[in-house]
Coordinates of C-alpha atoms in Angstrom, one line a residue:
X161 CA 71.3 96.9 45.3
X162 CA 72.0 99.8 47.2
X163 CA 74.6 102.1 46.0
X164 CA 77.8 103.6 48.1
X165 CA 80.0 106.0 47.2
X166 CA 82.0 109.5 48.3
X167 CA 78.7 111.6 49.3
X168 CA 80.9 114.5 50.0
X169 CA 84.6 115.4 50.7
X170 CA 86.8 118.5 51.8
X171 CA 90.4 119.8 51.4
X172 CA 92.7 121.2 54.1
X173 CA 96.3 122.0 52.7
X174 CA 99.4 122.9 54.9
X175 CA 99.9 127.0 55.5
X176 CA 102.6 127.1 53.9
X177 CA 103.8 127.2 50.1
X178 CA 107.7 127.1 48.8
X179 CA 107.8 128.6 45.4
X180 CA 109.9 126.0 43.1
X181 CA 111.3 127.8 40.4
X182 CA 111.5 131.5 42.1
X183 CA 113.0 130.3 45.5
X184 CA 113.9 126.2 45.5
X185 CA 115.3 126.4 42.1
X186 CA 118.0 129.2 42.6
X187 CA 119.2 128.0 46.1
X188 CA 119.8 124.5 44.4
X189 CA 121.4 125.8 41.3
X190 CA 119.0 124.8 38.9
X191 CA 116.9 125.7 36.0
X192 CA 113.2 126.6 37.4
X193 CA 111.7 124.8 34.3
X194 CA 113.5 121.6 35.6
X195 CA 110.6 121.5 38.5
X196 CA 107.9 123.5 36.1
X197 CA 108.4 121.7 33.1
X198 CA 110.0 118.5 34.0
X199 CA 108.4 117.3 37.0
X200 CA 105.6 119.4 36.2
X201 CA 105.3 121.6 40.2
X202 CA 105.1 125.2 40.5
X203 CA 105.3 124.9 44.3
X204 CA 104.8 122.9 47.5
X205 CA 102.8 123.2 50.7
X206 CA 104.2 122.6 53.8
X207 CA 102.8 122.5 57.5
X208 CA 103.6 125.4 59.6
X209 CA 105.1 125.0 63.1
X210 CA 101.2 124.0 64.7
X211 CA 100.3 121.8 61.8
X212 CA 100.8 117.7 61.8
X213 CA 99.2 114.9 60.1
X214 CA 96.7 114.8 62.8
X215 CA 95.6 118.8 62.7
X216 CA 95.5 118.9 59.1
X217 CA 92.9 115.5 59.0
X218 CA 90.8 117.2 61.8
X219 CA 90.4 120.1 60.3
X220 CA 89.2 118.6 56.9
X221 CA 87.1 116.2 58.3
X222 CA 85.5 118.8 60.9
X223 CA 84.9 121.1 58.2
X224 CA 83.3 118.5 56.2
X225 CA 81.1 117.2 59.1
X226 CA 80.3 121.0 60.3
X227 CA 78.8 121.7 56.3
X228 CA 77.1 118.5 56.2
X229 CA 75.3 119.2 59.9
X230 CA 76.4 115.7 60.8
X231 CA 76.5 114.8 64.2
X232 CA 79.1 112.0 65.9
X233 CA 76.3 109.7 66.1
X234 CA 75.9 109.8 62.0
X235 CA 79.8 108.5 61.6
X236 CA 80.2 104.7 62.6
X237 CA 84.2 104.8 61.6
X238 CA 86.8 106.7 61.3
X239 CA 89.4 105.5 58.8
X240 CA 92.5 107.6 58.7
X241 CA 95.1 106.8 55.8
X242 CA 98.8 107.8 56.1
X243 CA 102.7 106.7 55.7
X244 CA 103.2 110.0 58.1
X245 CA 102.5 108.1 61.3
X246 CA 104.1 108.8 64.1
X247 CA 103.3 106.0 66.6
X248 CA 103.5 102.5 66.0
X249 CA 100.6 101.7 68.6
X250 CA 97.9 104.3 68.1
X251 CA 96.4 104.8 65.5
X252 CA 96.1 108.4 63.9
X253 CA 91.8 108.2 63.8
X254 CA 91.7 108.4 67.3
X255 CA 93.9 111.3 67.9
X256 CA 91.2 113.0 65.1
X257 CA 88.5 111.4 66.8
X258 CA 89.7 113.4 70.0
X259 CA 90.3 116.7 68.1
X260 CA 86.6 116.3 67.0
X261 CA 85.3 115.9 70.1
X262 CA 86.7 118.7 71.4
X263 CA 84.2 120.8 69.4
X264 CA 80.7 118.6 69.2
X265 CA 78.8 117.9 72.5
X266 CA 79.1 114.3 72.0
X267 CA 81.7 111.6 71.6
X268 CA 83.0 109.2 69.0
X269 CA 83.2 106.0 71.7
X270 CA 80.6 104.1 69.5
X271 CA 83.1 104.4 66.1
X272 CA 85.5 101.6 64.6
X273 CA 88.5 103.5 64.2
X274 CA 91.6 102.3 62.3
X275 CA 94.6 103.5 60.4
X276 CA 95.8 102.1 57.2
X277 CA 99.4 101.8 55.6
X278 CA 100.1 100.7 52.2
X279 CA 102.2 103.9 51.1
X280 CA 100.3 106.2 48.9
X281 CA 97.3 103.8 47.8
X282 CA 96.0 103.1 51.6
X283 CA 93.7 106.1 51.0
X284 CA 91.9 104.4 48.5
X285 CA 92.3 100.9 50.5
X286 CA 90.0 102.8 53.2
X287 CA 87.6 104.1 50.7
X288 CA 87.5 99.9 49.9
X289 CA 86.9 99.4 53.5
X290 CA 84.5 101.8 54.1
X291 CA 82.4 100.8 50.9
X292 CA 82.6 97.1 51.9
X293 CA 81.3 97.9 55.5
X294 CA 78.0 99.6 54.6
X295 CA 77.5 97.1 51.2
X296 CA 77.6 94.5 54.0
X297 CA 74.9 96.0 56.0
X298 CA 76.8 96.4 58.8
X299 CA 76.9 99.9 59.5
X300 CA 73.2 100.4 61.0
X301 CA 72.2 103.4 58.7
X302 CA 75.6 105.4 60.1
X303 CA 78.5 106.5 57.3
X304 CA 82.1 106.4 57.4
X305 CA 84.8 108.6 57.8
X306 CA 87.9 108.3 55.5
X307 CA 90.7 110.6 56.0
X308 CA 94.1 110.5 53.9
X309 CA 96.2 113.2 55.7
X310 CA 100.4 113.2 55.0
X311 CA 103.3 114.8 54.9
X312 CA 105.8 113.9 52.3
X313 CA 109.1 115.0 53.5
X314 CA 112.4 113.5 52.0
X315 CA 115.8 114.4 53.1
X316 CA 117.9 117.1 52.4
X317 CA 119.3 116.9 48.8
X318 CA 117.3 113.7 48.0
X319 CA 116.2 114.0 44.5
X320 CA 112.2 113.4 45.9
X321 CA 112.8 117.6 48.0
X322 CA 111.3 119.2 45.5
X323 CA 108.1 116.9 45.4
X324 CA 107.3 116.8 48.6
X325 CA 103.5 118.5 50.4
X326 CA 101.6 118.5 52.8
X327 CA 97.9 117.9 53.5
X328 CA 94.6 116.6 53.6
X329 CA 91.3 114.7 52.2
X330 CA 88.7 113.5 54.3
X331 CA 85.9 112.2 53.0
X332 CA 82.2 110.8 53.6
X333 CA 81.0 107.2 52.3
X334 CA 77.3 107.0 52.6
X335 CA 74.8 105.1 50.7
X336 CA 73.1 106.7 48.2
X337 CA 76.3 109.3 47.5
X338 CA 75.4 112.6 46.1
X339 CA 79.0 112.8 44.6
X340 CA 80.0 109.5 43.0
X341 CA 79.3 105.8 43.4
X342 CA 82.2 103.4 43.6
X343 CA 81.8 100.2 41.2
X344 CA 82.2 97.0 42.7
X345 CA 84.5 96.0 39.7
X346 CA 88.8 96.5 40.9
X347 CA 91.9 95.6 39.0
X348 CA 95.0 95.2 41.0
X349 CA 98.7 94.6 40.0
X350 CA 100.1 94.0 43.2
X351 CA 104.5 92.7 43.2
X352 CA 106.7 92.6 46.1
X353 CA 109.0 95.3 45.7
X354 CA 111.4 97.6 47.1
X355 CA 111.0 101.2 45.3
X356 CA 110.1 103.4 47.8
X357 CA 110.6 102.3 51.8
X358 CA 111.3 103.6 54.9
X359 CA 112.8 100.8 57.2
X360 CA 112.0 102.4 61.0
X361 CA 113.0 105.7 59.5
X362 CA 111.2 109.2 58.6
X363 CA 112.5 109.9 55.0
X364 CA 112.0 107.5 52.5
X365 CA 115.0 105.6 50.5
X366 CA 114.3 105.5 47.3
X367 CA 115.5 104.1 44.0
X368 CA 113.6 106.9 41.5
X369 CA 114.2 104.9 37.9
X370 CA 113.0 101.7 39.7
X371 CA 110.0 103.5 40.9
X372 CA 108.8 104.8 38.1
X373 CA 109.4 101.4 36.3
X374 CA 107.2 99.4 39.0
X375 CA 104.4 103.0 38.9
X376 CA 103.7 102.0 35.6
X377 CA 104.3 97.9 35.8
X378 CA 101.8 97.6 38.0
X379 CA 99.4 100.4 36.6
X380 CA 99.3 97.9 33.4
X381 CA 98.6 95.0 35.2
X382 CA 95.5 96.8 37.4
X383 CA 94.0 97.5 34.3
X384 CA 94.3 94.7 32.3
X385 CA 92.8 92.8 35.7
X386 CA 89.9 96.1 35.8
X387 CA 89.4 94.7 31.9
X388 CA 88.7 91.2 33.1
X389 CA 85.9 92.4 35.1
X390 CA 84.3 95.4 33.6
X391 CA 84.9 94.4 30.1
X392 CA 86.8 96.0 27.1
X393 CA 87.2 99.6 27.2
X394 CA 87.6 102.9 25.3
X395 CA 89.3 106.0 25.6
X396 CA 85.7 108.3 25.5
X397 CA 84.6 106.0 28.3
X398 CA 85.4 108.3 30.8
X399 CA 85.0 111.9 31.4
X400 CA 88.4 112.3 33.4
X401 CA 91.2 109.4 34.4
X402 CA 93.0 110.8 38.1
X403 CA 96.0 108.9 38.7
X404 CA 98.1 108.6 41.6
X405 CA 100.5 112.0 41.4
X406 CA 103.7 112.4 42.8
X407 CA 104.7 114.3 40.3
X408 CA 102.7 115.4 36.7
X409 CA 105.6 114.1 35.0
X410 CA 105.0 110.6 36.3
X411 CA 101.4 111.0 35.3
X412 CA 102.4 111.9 31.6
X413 CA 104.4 108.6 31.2
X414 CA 101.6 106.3 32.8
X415 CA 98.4 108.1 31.1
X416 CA 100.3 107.9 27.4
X417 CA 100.7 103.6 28.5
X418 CA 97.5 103.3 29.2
X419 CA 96.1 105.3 26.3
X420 CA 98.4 102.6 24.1
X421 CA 96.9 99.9 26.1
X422 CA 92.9 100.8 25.2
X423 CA 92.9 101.7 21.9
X424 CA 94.1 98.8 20.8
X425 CA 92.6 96.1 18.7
X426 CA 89.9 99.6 18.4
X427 CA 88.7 101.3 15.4
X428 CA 91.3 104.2 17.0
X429 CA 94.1 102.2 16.1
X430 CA 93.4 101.5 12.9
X431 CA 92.5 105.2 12.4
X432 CA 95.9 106.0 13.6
X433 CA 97.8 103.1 11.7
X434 CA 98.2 105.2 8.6
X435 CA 99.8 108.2 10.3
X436 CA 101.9 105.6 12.3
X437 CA 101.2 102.1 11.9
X438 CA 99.9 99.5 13.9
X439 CA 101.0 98.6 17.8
X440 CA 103.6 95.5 17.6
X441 CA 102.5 92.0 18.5
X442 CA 105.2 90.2 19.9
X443 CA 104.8 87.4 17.6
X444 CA 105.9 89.7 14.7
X445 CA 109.5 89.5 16.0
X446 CA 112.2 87.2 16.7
X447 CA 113.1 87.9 20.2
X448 CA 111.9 90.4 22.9
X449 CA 114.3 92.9 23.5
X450 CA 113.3 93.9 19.2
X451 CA 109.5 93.9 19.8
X452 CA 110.2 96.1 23.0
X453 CA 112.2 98.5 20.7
X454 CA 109.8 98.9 18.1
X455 CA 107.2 99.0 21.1
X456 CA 109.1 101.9 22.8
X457 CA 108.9 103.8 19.1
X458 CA 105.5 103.6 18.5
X459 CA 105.1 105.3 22.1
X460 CA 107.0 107.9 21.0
X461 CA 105.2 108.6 17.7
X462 CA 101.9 108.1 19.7
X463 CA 102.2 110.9 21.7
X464 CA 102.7 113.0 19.2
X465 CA 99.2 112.6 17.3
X466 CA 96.4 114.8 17.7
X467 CA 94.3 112.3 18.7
X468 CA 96.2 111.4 21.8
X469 CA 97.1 115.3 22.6
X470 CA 93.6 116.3 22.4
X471 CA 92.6 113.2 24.8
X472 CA 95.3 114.0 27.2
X473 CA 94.1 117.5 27.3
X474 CA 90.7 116.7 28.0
X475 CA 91.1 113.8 30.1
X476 CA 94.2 113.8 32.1
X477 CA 95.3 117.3 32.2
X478 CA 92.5 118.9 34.6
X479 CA 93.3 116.1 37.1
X480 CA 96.7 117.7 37.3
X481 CA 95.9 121.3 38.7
X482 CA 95.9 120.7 42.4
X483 CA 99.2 118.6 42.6
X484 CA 101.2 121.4 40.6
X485 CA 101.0 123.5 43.5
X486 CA 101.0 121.8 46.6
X487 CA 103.5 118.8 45.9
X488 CA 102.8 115.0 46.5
X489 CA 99.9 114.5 49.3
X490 CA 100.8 111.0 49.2
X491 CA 98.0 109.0 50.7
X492 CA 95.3 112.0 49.3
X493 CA 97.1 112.1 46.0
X494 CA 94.9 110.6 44.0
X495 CA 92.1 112.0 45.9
X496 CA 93.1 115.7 44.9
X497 CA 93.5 114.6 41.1
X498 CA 89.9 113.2 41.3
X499 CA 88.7 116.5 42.6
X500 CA 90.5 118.7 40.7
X501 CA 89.1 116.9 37.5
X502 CA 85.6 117.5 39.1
X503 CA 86.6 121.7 39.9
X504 CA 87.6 121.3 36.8
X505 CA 84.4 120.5 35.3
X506 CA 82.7 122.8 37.7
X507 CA 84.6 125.6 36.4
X508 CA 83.9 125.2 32.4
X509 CA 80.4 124.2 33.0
X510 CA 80.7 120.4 32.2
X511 CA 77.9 118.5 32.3
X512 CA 78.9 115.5 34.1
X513 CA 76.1 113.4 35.9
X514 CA 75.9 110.0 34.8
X515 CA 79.5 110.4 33.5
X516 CA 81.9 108.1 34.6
X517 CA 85.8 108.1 36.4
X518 CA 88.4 105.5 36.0
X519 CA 90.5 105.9 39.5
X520 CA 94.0 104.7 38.8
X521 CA 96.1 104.5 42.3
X522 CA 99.1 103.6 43.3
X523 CA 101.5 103.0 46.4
X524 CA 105.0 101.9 46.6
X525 CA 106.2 98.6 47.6
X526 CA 104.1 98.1 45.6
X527 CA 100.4 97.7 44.6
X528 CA 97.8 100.0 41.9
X529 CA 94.4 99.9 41.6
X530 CA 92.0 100.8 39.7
X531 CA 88.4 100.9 39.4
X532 CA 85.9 103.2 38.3
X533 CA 83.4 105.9 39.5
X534 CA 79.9 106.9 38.4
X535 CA 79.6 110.9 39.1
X536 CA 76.0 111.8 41.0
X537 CA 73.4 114.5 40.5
X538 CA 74.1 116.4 43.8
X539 CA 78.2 116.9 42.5
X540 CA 78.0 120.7 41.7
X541 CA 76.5 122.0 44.8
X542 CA 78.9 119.6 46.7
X543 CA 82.2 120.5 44.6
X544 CA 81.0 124.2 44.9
X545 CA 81.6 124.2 48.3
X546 CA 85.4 123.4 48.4
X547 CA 87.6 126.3 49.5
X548 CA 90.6 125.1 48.3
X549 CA 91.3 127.7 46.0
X550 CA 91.1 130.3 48.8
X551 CA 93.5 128.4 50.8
X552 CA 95.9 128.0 48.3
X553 CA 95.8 131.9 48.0
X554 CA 96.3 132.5 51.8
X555 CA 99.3 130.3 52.2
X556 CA 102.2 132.0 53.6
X557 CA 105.2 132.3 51.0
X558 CA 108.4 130.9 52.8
X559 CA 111.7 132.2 51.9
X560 CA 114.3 129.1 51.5
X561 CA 116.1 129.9 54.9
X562 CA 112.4 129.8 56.2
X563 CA 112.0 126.4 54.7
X564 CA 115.0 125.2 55.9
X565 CA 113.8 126.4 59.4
X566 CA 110.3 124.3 59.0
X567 CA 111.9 121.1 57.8
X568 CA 113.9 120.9 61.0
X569 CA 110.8 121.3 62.7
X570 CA 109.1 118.4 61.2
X571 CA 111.9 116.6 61.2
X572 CA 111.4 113.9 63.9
X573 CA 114.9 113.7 64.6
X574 CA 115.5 117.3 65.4
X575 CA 114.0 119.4 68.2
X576 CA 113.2 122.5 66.5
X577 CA 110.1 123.4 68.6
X578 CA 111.9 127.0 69.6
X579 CA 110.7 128.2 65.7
X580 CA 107.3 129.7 65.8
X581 CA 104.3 129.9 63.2
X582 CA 104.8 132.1 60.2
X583 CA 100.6 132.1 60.3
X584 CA 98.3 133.2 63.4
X585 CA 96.3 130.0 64.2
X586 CA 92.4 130.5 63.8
X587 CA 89.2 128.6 63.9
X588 CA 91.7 125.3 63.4
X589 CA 93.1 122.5 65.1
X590 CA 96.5 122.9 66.3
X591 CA 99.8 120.9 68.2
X592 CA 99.6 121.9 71.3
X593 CA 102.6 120.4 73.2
X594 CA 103.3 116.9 75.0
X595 CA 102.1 115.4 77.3
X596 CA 103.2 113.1 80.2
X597 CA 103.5 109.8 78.1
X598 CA 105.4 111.5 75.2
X599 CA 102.0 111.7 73.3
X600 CA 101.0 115.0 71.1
X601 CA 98.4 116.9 72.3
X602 CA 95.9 119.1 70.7
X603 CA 93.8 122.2 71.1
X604 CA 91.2 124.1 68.7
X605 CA 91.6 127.9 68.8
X606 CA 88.9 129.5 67.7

């Protein structure tokens, strides 16, 4: 059986970074360590004036193709991945596909290009896409593009402003990957619900208690579906668990359920029953809202073993590095946490080949998946070659005025086009303008 996965991948983030607790925090009247601490962000990025969903998935993906030495003629689609979209018609991938061939002496005409929406968990829905198209056979030899590119932008004085980012992950699914192979096993948990929506509108309403409720409703049910098909599980399984990220606080609630979830019926939980007891069985009580009580306390007293802390550390906490400083990517959420954990790894010399990922993500409205990922021989040289880190350091610090200027520009119902770049374009895709039919248009400066 041949085996498909993410051969290689590449970050862009937006140009610009808002400080949380040294500039956001003071202009809001609030405590800094209610964004450090609580939600768990040190700052956000943000596009500058020349940057859109469509600039910042070009230049990943031309980036990644450029390092690879891959050629239009190797990529047979183009799957972009966004709830940023900004035409009901045309898809994003062909607007990239454009901006690409703008730099390569050859076109994308032969390529299946689409655009996928399932708020923040279409990225990985493409990833499915693309993996099912070459396990099928029908790609004739050629890989697939996947692209997650948003901007997460809420209203001013929504309680989501101080989550929101901007940016990029494109990726390459190729048989035999040198950076991780997908398994065929998925759990879902999939309800029809109304968390997080935007009804023909740019900012999102949403009901924040209800979402994290339904996050982690339908986080338990993809894995005790991923359980049906892979088989009973254990917390050492896996080298690293990325979740879906708005915010690290959201992670901290729905990696501490699942941790409960695993270990039981384990030889963990009876090695942690003496320090503080055994999980509750429903059939121990007489109704539900007691056995959800005493449920709800041994959660409590759970995360406050060693065991768990020195998991969490290990296991959840590197996928978190990323998202603390450039906000909720949305789509590419879960896609940074996986390669933070793999940077992470990188960084303190972690011997990971043949080690495994369990992929948990999420997107509002709502459906999670999860499944899990095998990590390749050929990962070091590939996650070497990210320059995130060195973007992240030339950002452009925005003052809050500043920010406030830049949200009306990508504000959709403003026309703040007067504001100029805080960064000098180079080597990048950028907005260039209109055109005749209302349509963006684009330009590399080199």
């Amino acid at each position: 059986m041949v085996t498909v996965g993410i051969d290689a991948l590449e970050i862009h983030t937006g140009k610009l970074a808002l400080d949380l607790g040294e500039t956001f925090a003071p202009a809001q009247g609030e405590d800094p360590d209610k964004y450090r601490k609580g939600l768990g962000l040190y700052a956000s990025s943000f596009p500058d004036a020349h940057e859109d969903i469509v600039t910042m998935g070009a230049n990943a993906a031309y980036r990644l193709l450029k390092r690879k030495g891959l050629e239009p003629a190797d990529i047979g689609r183009i799957d972009v991945a966004t709830e940023s979209a900004f035409d009901n018609s045309k898809p994003v991938s062909t607007y990239i596909a454009g901006c690409l061939e703008q730099v390569f002496d050859s076109n994308f005409h032969h390529a299946n290009k689409g655009e996928r929406k399932f708020a923040c968990i279409a990225g990985t829905q493409s990833l499915d896409d693309a993996y099912n198209w070459i396990r099928a056979g029908r790609n004739r030899g050629r890989s697939a593009l996947v692209i997650a590119t948003d901007t997460a932008l809420y209203a001013r004085g929504d309680a989501g402003e101080a989550t929101q980012g901007a940016g990029a992950v494109a990726m390459l699914i190729s048989e035999d990957p040198s950076l991780l192979e997908l398994s065929p096993e998925q759990g879902f948990g999939s309800a029809d619900e109304t968390d997080f929506l935007k009804p023909n509108q740019q900012f999102p309403s949403v009901d924040g208690k209800r979402s994290v409720q339904v996050y982690l409703a339908r986080m338990r049910e993809a894995l005790s579906d991923f359980e049906s098909v892979s088989g009973s599980m254990h917390p050492d399984d896996f080298a690293y668990v990325p979740f879906h990220t708005p915010f690290p606080g959201m992670v901290r609630k729905a990696a501490l359920l699942g941790y409960r979830h695993i270990i039981r019926e384990t030889p963990i939980e009876a090695e942690l029953a003496s320090e503080i007891g055994r999980q509750p069985r429903p059939e121990a009580f007489d109704d539900e809202s007691t056995y959800l009580d005493a449920v709800r306390e041994y959660t409590d007293e759970l995360k406050t073993t060693d065991r768990y802390q020195q998991w969490y550390e290990a296991t959840i906490e590197p996928t978190l590095s990323i998202s603390r400083s450039v906000g909720n990517w949305y789509t590419g959420s879960v896609h940074i946490a996986r390669a933070s954990a793999l940077k992470h790894a990188r960084e303190t010399d972690r011997q990971l080949t043949g080690k495994r990922l369990l992929v948990a993500s999420y997107g509002s409205g709502a459906q999670a998946e999860i499944h899990a990922e095998t990590v390749q021989s050929g990962w070091q040289e590939e996650i070497e070659s990210l320059t995130i880190d060195e973007q992240l350091d030339m950002r452009h610090d925005i003052s809050f005025e500043e920010y406030e200027r830049i949200h009306d520009v990508h504000n959709h119902d403003l026309s703040a086009s007067d504001v100029d770049s805080f960064t000098e374009p180079a080597d990048e895709f950028i907005f260039d303008g209109w055109g005749e039919m209302g349509e963006r248009q684009y330009t590399y400066v080199e």
